[in-house]
mmCIF file of C-alpha atoms in Angstrom:
data_model
loop_
_atom_site.group_PDB
_atom_site.id
_atom_site.type_symbol
_atom_site.label_atom_id
_atom_site.label_comp_id
_atom_site.label_asym_id
_atom_site.label_seq_id
_atom_site.Cartn_x
_atom_site.Cartn_y
_atom_site.Cartn_z
ATOM 1 C CA MET A 1 -4.759 14.618 -40.321
ATOM 2 C CA SER A 2 -6.313 17.759 -41.748
ATOM 3 C CA ILE A 3 -8.939 19.960 -40.084
ATOM 4 C CA SER A 4 -11.655 21.803 -41.960
ATOM 5 C CA VAL A 5 -13.787 24.322 -40.032
ATOM 6 C CA GLN A 6 -16.785 25.111 -42.228
ATOM 7 C CA GLY A 7 -19.117 27.950 -41.351
ATOM 8 C CA ILE A 8 -19.492 27.208 -37.641
ATOM 9 C CA THR A 9 -21.814 29.353 -35.551
ATOM 10 C CA LYS A 10 -22.087 29.004 -31.774
ATOM 11 C CA SER A 11 -24.191 30.725 -29.132
ATOM 12 C CA PHE A 12 -24.736 30.174 -25.416
ATOM 13 C CA ALA A 13 -27.703 30.721 -23.136
ATOM 14 C CA GLY A 14 -27.787 34.282 -21.827
ATOM 15 C CA LYS A 15 -28.822 35.571 -18.438
ATOM 16 C CA GLY A 16 -32.451 35.563 -19.520
ATOM 17 C CA GLY A 17 -32.504 31.798 -20.012
ATOM 18 C CA LYS A 18 -32.900 29.639 -23.116
ATOM 19 C CA LYS A 19 -34.814 32.268 -25.074
ATOM 20 C CA GLU A 20 -31.929 34.713 -24.801
ATOM 21 C CA ARG A 21 -28.796 33.552 -26.594
ATOM 22 C CA LYS A 22 -25.337 35.139 -26.641
ATOM 23 C CA LEU A 23 -23.705 34.769 -30.041
ATOM 24 C CA VAL A 24 -19.967 33.939 -29.810
ATOM 25 C CA LEU A 25 -19.056 32.621 -33.261
ATOM 26 C CA GLN A 26 -20.736 33.361 -36.567
ATOM 27 C CA ASP A 27 -19.961 31.590 -39.825
ATOM 28 C CA ILE A 28 -16.273 30.863 -39.056
ATOM 29 C CA SER A 29 -14.236 28.922 -41.619
ATOM 30 C CA PHE A 30 -10.569 27.982 -41.996
ATOM 31 C CA GLU A 31 -8.400 24.996 -42.898
ATOM 32 C CA VAL A 32 -5.469 23.305 -41.160
ATOM 33 C CA ASN A 33 -3.344 21.059 -43.348
ATOM 34 C CA GLU A 34 -1.836 17.792 -42.185
ATOM 35 C CA GLY A 35 1.281 18.360 -40.070
ATOM 36 C CA GLU A 36 0.734 22.111 -39.690
ATOM 37 C CA PHE A 37 1.003 24.060 -36.438
ATOM 38 C CA VAL A 38 -1.671 26.783 -36.377
ATOM 39 C CA SER A 39 -2.195 29.276 -33.540
ATOM 40 C CA LEU A 40 -5.398 31.178 -32.770
ATOM 41 C CA VAL A 41 -4.858 34.645 -31.278
ATOM 42 C CA GLY A 42 -7.142 37.580 -30.615
ATOM 43 C CA PRO A 43 -8.838 39.640 -27.888
ATOM 44 C CA SER A 44 -10.647 38.020 -24.978
ATOM 45 C CA GLY A 45 -14.152 36.916 -25.865
ATOM 46 C CA CYS A 46 -13.422 36.382 -29.555
ATOM 47 C CA GLY A 47 -14.190 32.645 -29.378
ATOM 48 C CA LYS A 48 -10.690 31.125 -29.590
ATOM 49 C CA THR A 49 -11.219 28.469 -26.918
ATOM 50 C CA THR A 50 -14.801 27.828 -28.034
ATOM 51 C CA THR A 51 -13.503 27.071 -31.534
ATOM 52 C CA LEU A 52 -10.887 24.688 -30.129
ATOM 53 C CA THR A 53 -13.426 22.807 -27.985
ATOM 54 C CA ILE A 54 -15.770 22.385 -30.946
ATOM 55 C CA ILE A 55 -12.898 20.862 -32.939
ATOM 56 C CA ALA A 56 -12.178 18.603 -29.944
ATOM 57 C CA GLY A 57 -15.810 17.475 -29.908
ATOM 58 C CA PHE A 58 -16.423 18.744 -26.357
ATOM 59 C CA GLN A 59 -19.353 20.842 -27.557
ATOM 60 C CA LYS A 60 -21.378 21.169 -30.738
ATOM 61 C CA ALA A 61 -21.792 24.140 -33.037
ATOM 62 C CA ASP A 62 -25.276 25.524 -33.629
ATOM 63 C CA SER A 63 -24.640 25.285 -37.349
ATOM 64 C CA GLY A 64 -21.792 24.475 -39.700
ATOM 65 C CA GLN A 65 -19.414 21.569 -39.220
ATOM 66 C CA VAL A 66 -15.863 20.518 -38.452
ATOM 67 C CA LEU A 67 -14.285 17.812 -40.591
ATOM 68 C CA VAL A 68 -11.212 15.806 -39.586
ATOM 69 C CA ASN A 69 -9.775 14.052 -42.632
ATOM 70 C CA GLY A 70 -13.124 14.584 -44.314
ATOM 71 C CA GLN A 71 -15.175 13.033 -41.490
ATOM 72 C CA PRO A 72 -17.588 15.136 -39.390
ATOM 73 C CA VAL A 73 -16.650 15.651 -35.724
ATOM 74 C CA THR A 74 -19.576 14.630 -33.514
ATOM 75 C CA LYS A 75 -17.793 13.777 -30.243
ATOM 76 C CA PRO A 76 -14.321 13.542 -28.692
ATOM 77 C CA GLY A 77 -12.094 10.869 -30.182
ATOM 78 C CA PRO A 78 -8.662 9.256 -29.738
ATOM 79 C CA ASP A 79 -7.468 10.932 -32.932
ATOM 80 C CA ARG A 80 -7.570 14.299 -31.061
ATOM 81 C CA ALA A 81 -5.681 14.982 -27.818
ATOM 82 C CA PHE A 82 -6.396 18.085 -25.713
ATOM 83 C CA VAL A 83 -3.881 19.837 -23.433
ATOM 84 C CA PHE A 84 -5.421 22.190 -20.866
ATOM 85 C CA GLN A 85 -3.868 25.298 -19.343
ATOM 86 C CA ASN A 86 -4.337 23.984 -15.796
ATOM 87 C CA TYR A 87 -2.591 20.648 -16.558
ATOM 88 C CA ALA A 88 -5.645 18.469 -15.628
ATOM 89 C CA LEU A 89 -3.318 15.815 -14.173
ATOM 90 C CA LEU A 90 -4.266 13.202 -11.571
ATOM 91 C CA PRO A 91 -2.404 14.250 -8.382
ATOM 92 C CA TRP A 92 -2.755 10.861 -6.673
ATOM 93 C CA LEU A 93 -0.833 9.155 -9.494
ATOM 94 C CA LYS A 94 2.870 9.274 -10.242
ATOM 95 C CA VAL A 95 4.258 10.885 -13.389
ATOM 96 C CA LYS A 96 4.579 7.563 -15.210
ATOM 97 C CA ASP A 97 1.027 6.553 -14.298
ATOM 98 C CA ASN A 98 -0.399 9.879 -15.502
ATOM 99 C CA ILE A 99 1.279 9.364 -18.862
ATOM 100 C CA MET A 100 0.220 5.724 -19.139
ATOM 101 C CA TYR A 101 -3.368 6.319 -17.970
ATOM 102 C CA PRO A 102 -4.850 7.169 -21.416
ATOM 103 C CA MET A 103 -2.934 4.270 -22.985
ATOM 104 C CA LYS A 104 -4.429 1.892 -20.427
ATOM 105 C CA LYS A 105 -7.922 3.268 -21.121
ATOM 106 C CA ARG A 106 -7.349 2.633 -24.824
ATOM 107 C CA GLY A 107 -6.401 -0.987 -24.119
ATOM 108 C CA ILE A 108 -2.820 -0.663 -25.376
ATOM 109 C CA PRO A 109 -0.811 -3.738 -24.276
ATOM 110 C CA LYS A 110 1.413 -3.283 -21.230
ATOM 111 C CA ALA A 111 4.681 -3.869 -23.101
ATOM 112 C CA GLU A 112 3.781 -1.193 -25.641
ATOM 113 C CA ARG A 113 2.709 1.193 -22.877
ATOM 114 C CA GLU A 114 6.085 0.792 -21.218
ATOM 115 C CA ARG A 115 7.929 1.321 -24.487
ATOM 116 C CA ARG A 116 6.040 4.527 -25.249
ATOM 117 C CA LEU A 117 6.486 5.741 -21.671
ATOM 118 C CA GLN A 118 10.256 5.401 -21.823
ATOM 119 C CA GLU A 119 10.368 7.101 -25.234
ATOM 120 C CA LEU A 120 8.286 10.059 -24.038
ATOM 121 C CA LEU A 121 10.194 10.485 -20.787
ATOM 122 C CA SER A 122 13.430 10.462 -22.752
ATOM 123 C CA ILE A 123 12.153 13.103 -25.184
ATOM 124 C CA ALA A 124 11.310 15.440 -22.287
ATOM 125 C CA GLN A 125 14.392 14.514 -20.210
ATOM 126 C CA MET A 126 12.152 13.379 -17.350
ATOM 127 C CA GLU A 127 13.435 9.843 -16.757
ATOM 128 C CA ASP A 128 14.441 10.722 -13.191
ATOM 129 C CA SER A 129 10.937 12.037 -12.414
ATOM 130 C CA ALA A 130 8.973 8.967 -13.503
ATOM 131 C CA ASN A 131 8.183 7.945 -9.905
ATOM 132 C CA SER A 132 7.477 11.449 -8.601
ATOM 133 C CA TYR A 133 3.974 12.523 -7.642
ATOM 134 C CA ILE A 134 2.447 15.501 -9.414
ATOM 135 C CA TYR A 135 2.470 17.678 -6.289
ATOM 136 C CA GLU A 136 6.262 17.271 -6.147
ATOM 137 C CA LEU A 137 6.756 18.877 -9.577
ATOM 138 C CA SER A 138 7.297 22.484 -10.626
ATOM 139 C CA GLY A 139 4.766 24.155 -12.896
ATOM 140 C CA GLY A 140 6.990 23.663 -15.915
ATOM 141 C CA MET A 141 7.418 19.954 -15.223
ATOM 142 C CA LYS A 142 3.664 19.541 -14.750
ATOM 143 C CA GLN A 143 3.068 21.082 -18.151
ATOM 144 C CA ARG A 144 5.605 18.764 -19.750
ATOM 145 C CA VAL A 145 3.789 15.786 -18.215
ATOM 146 C CA ALA A 146 0.476 17.108 -19.555
ATOM 147 C CA ILE A 147 1.922 17.371 -23.066
ATOM 148 C CA LEU A 148 3.506 13.915 -22.839
ATOM 149 C CA ARG A 149 0.177 12.474 -21.742
ATOM 150 C CA GLY A 150 -1.429 14.143 -24.744
ATOM 151 C CA LEU A 151 1.126 12.501 -27.047
ATOM 152 C CA ALA A 152 0.986 9.105 -25.319
ATOM 153 C CA CYS A 153 -1.654 7.536 -27.575
ATOM 154 C CA ASP A 154 -0.033 8.860 -30.769
ATOM 155 C CA PRO A 155 -2.877 11.261 -31.605
ATOM 156 C CA GLN A 156 -3.041 12.629 -35.105
ATOM 157 C CA ILE A 157 -4.208 16.029 -33.867
ATOM 158 C CA LEU A 158 -3.001 17.921 -30.770
ATOM 159 C CA LEU A 159 -5.190 20.747 -29.432
ATOM 160 C CA MET A 160 -3.673 23.041 -26.779
ATOM 161 C CA ASP A 161 -5.467 25.784 -24.855
ATOM 162 C CA GLU A 162 -2.903 28.259 -23.447
ATOM 163 C CA PRO A 163 -0.517 25.365 -22.663
ATOM 164 C CA LEU A 164 2.159 27.619 -21.146
ATOM 165 C CA GLY A 165 -0.113 30.224 -19.596
ATOM 166 C CA ALA A 166 0.379 28.980 -16.034
ATOM 167 C CA VAL A 167 4.196 29.067 -15.908
ATOM 168 C CA ASP A 168 6.534 31.986 -15.240
ATOM 169 C CA PHE A 169 8.528 33.833 -17.885
ATOM 170 C CA GLN A 170 11.841 31.999 -17.520
ATOM 171 C CA MET A 171 10.218 28.566 -17.592
ATOM 172 C CA ARG A 172 7.981 29.587 -20.491
ATOM 173 C CA LYS A 173 10.959 30.363 -22.722
ATOM 174 C CA LEU A 174 12.662 27.074 -21.859
ATOM 175 C CA LEU A 175 9.450 25.091 -22.393
ATOM 176 C CA GLN A 176 8.992 26.716 -25.782
ATOM 177 C CA ILE A 177 12.335 25.272 -26.870
ATOM 178 C CA GLN A 178 11.490 21.845 -25.425
ATOM 179 C CA MET A 179 7.956 21.764 -26.827
ATOM 180 C CA GLU A 180 9.116 22.829 -30.275
ATOM 181 C CA ALA A 181 11.678 20.012 -30.351
ATOM 182 C CA MET A 182 9.119 17.445 -29.145
ATOM 183 C CA LEU A 183 6.455 18.446 -31.641
ATOM 184 C CA GLN A 184 8.865 18.657 -34.569
ATOM 185 C CA GLN A 185 9.828 15.039 -33.884
ATOM 186 C CA ARG A 186 6.232 13.846 -33.910
ATOM 187 C CA LYS A 187 4.938 16.122 -36.702
ATOM 188 C CA VAL A 188 1.453 16.071 -35.218
ATOM 189 C CA THR A 189 -1.157 18.412 -36.702
ATOM 190 C CA THR A 190 -1.404 21.002 -33.917
ATOM 191 C CA MET A 191 -3.672 23.902 -33.002
ATOM 192 C CA MET A 192 -2.898 26.211 -30.082
ATOM 193 C CA VAL A 193 -4.846 29.028 -28.441
ATOM 194 C CA THR A 194 -2.544 31.684 -26.985
ATOM 195 C CA HIS A 195 -2.591 35.378 -26.116
ATOM 196 C CA ASP A 196 1.220 35.513 -26.414
ATOM 197 C CA VAL A 197 1.856 36.688 -29.980
ATOM 198 C CA ASP A 198 5.604 36.082 -29.767
ATOM 199 C CA GLU A 199 4.850 32.498 -28.739
ATOM 200 C CA ALA A 200 2.494 32.097 -31.704
ATOM 201 C CA ILE A 201 5.179 33.263 -34.137
ATOM 202 C CA TYR A 202 7.810 31.064 -32.483
ATOM 203 C CA PHE A 203 5.749 27.871 -32.863
ATOM 204 C CA SER A 204 3.441 28.326 -35.804
ATOM 205 C CA ASP A 205 3.330 27.660 -39.494
ATOM 206 C CA ARG A 206 0.305 29.970 -39.536
ATOM 207 C CA VAL A 207 -1.254 32.466 -37.109
ATOM 208 C CA VAL A 208 -5.009 33.039 -37.373
ATOM 209 C CA VAL A 209 -6.241 36.291 -35.798
ATOM 210 C CA MET A 210 -9.845 36.376 -34.593
ATOM 211 C CA SER A 211 -11.862 39.452 -33.639
ATOM 212 C CA ARG A 212 -14.641 40.209 -31.139
ATOM 213 C CA ASP A 213 -16.939 40.505 -34.148
ATOM 214 C CA TYR A 214 -18.213 36.979 -33.417
ATOM 215 C CA GLY A 215 -14.833 35.421 -34.150
ATOM 216 C CA ARG A 216 -14.451 36.917 -37.623
ATOM 217 C CA ILE A 217 -11.093 35.924 -39.117
ATOM 218 C CA MET A 218 -9.142 39.159 -39.557
ATOM 219 C CA ALA A 219 -5.921 37.606 -40.845
ATOM 220 C CA ASP A 220 -4.373 34.237 -41.616
ATOM 221 C CA VAL A 221 -0.620 34.827 -41.609
ATOM 222 C CA ALA A 222 1.832 32.188 -42.868
ATOM 223 C CA ILE A 223 5.095 32.249 -40.860
ATOM 224 C CA ASP A 224 7.829 31.445 -43.376
ATOM 225 C CA LEU A 225 10.867 31.129 -41.107
ATOM 226 C CA PRO A 226 13.360 28.270 -40.590
ATOM 227 C CA ARG A 227 13.320 26.226 -37.384
ATOM 228 C CA PRO A 228 14.415 26.707 -34.688
ATOM 229 C CA ARG A 229 13.084 30.251 -34.877
ATOM 230 C CA ASP A 230 15.528 33.112 -34.309
ATOM 231 C CA ARG A 231 13.920 36.032 -32.483
ATOM 232 C CA ALA A 232 16.768 38.310 -33.606
ATOM 233 C CA ASP A 233 15.948 37.695 -37.291
ATOM 234 C CA PRO A 234 14.617 40.887 -38.967
ATOM 235 C CA ARG A 235 11.924 38.756 -40.622
ATOM 236 C CA TYR A 236 10.737 37.681 -37.166
ATOM 237 C CA HIS A 237 10.300 41.372 -36.322
ATOM 238 C CA ALA A 238 8.457 41.908 -39.614
ATOM 239 C CA TYR A 239 5.868 39.331 -38.569
ATOM 240 C CA MET A 240 5.607 41.144 -35.229
ATOM 241 C CA ASP A 241 4.837 44.363 -37.080
ATOM 242 C CA GLN A 242 2.303 42.678 -39.334
ATOM 243 C CA LEU A 243 0.405 41.070 -36.478
ATOM 244 C CA THR A 244 0.602 44.279 -34.464
ATOM 245 C CA GLU A 245 -1.445 46.139 -37.066
ATOM 246 C CA VAL A 246 -4.046 43.371 -37.200
ATOM 247 C CA LEU A 247 -4.352 43.195 -33.394
ATOM 248 C CA LYS A 248 -4.780 46.955 -33.127
ATOM 249 C CA ARG A 249 -7.853 46.624 -35.326
ATOM 250 C CA ALA A 250 -9.052 43.567 -33.380
ATOM 251 C CA LEU A 251 -8.784 45.346 -30.026
ATOM 252 C CA ASN A 252 -10.207 48.593 -31.393
ATOM 253 C CA GLY A 253 -8.986 50.369 -28.258
ATOM 254 C CA GLU A 254 -11.033 48.140 -25.933
ATOM 255 C CA VAL A 255 -9.202 46.501 -23.023
ATOM 256 C CA PHE A 256 -11.402 44.296 -20.829
ATOM 257 C CA ASN A 257 -9.033 42.020 -18.880
ATOM 258 C CA ASP A 258 -5.428 40.882 -18.401
ATOM 259 C CA GLU A 259 -5.374 39.007 -21.707
ATOM 260 C CA ASP A 260 -6.270 42.203 -23.547
ATOM 261 C CA LYS A 261 -3.678 44.125 -21.504
ATOM 262 C CA ASP A 262 -1.036 41.622 -22.625
ATOM 263 C CA LEU A 263 -1.979 42.163 -26.259
ATOM 264 C CA MET A 264 -1.929 45.930 -25.815
ATOM 265 C CA LYS A 265 1.495 45.714 -24.144
ATOM 266 C CA PHE A 266 2.722 43.622 -27.050
ATOM 267 C CA ILE A 267 1.525 46.287 -29.494
ATOM 268 C CA GLN A 268 3.175 49.082 -27.521
ATOM 269 C CA ASN A 269 6.485 47.211 -27.278
ATOM 270 C CA VAL A 270 6.548 46.416 -30.980
ATOM 271 C CA GLU A 271 5.827 50.030 -31.871
ATOM 272 C CA THR A 272 8.574 51.299 -29.554
ATOM 273 C CA GLY A 273 11.047 48.476 -30.333
ATOM 274 C CA ALA A 274 11.272 47.474 -26.659
ATOM 275 C CA GLY A 275 12.127 43.926 -25.591
ATOM 276 C CA LEU A 276 12.032 42.209 -28.974
ATOM 277 C CA TYR A 277 15.165 40.113 -28.710
ATOM 278 C CA GLU A 278 15.544 36.547 -27.570
ATOM 279 C CA GLY A 279 15.620 36.209 -23.800
ATOM 280 C CA ARG A 280 13.479 39.303 -23.178
ATOM 281 C CA ASP A 281 9.865 39.494 -22.154
ATOM 282 C CA ILE A 282 7.923 41.211 -24.924
ATOM 283 C CA LEU A 283 4.832 41.361 -22.731
ATOM 284 C CA GLY A 284 6.382 43.361 -19.930
ATOM 285 C CA GLU A 285 9.597 44.663 -18.455
ATOM 286 C CA GLU A 286 12.836 43.099 -19.587
ATOM 287 C CA LYS A 287 13.943 40.244 -17.353
ATOM 288 C CA GLU A 288 16.816 37.843 -17.149
ATOM 289 C CA THR A 289 16.032 34.369 -18.449
ATOM 290 C CA SER A 290 17.324 30.898 -17.685
ATOM 291 C CA ALA A 291 16.636 29.672 -21.222
ATOM 292 C CA PRO A 292 19.684 28.173 -22.934
ATOM 293 C CA LYS A 293 21.674 30.329 -25.347
ATOM 294 C CA ARG A 294 21.222 29.560 -29.022
ATOM 295 C CA LYS A 295 24.256 27.290 -29.251
ATOM 296 C CA ASN A 296 22.769 25.152 -26.481
ATOM 297 C CA GLU A 297 19.385 25.211 -28.175
ATOM 298 C CA ASN A 298 20.981 23.703 -31.278
ATOM 299 C CA TYR A 299 22.706 21.152 -29.097
ATOM 300 C CA LEU A 300 19.348 20.143 -27.606
ATOM 301 C CA ARG A 301 17.897 19.652 -31.042
ATOM 302 C CA SER A 302 20.856 17.800 -32.519
ATOM 303 C CA THR A 303 21.764 15.448 -29.690
ATOM 304 C CA GLN A 304 19.701 15.242 -26.531
ATOM 305 C CA TRP A 305 16.332 14.983 -28.254
ATOM 306 C CA ARG A 306 17.485 12.239 -30.603
ATOM 307 C CA CYS A 307 17.161 9.661 -27.886
ATOM 308 C CA GLY A 308 13.400 10.000 -28.180
ATOM 309 C CA GLU A 309 13.192 9.236 -31.897
ATOM 310 C CA LYS A 310 11.386 6.078 -32.924
ATOM 311 C CA LYS A 311 13.607 3.221 -33.895
#
């Protein structure tokens, strides 16, 4: 499915009540083609998550509209799945029941639910965790369950708000490899909000940079690199440089919170050439990583993930 964001404007009630409104987005427009992966990046307060929730149908724009395959979005729908940063899983249910829950709510027959469950668990290599409770899982495993639940009903659009923001560096790198393999199999139209610019380049077909000027689109950068992405590729670094210049203008020297500090650290590291190779943390000091080496990454893509392909 395609997404068309057409001139959306959004404000919220200010401290003074209904008469005082805080403008967040003003006349924002962009397109997402069917099957594309598009990331939204920018400083805190630029309206990234607000834009995503309007596309999801969780809230309405003051003006403008969002079209999904040419149809106006007026409420949440089964065609759009949303993955939250804090997992939003049901802790009293087992892994398998969390994944099957939305399928049951949709009235999908039991046999089909079981088939999809086994396929999804196989894709994420979580067959042995099907009967575990959520509190027994690591942060990385919880996030995998959240993504599998999002994919369970075969949505045509996947919306993710900082999906890997709650996991540590080592797990984040490994999950990037796993998520990329999962999403490339399904070819779902995907939008992701992230403050990790390296992550945006790694996943995306396009990176849209928003500013604090009421969400104004400062750049829409197409990432023309083969998959899986190679962080050692000079072209990868060229995209880093390009986005660095845009983000410097978006930040305009203003750092309000940790998200902005991460972006500023990214800019500093790109400008100094520090930590830009695979297995290093571009948002901080260099650290060792448990992510597989590239030969193992290719092995994951060529063999282990095949067991999750539809027959």
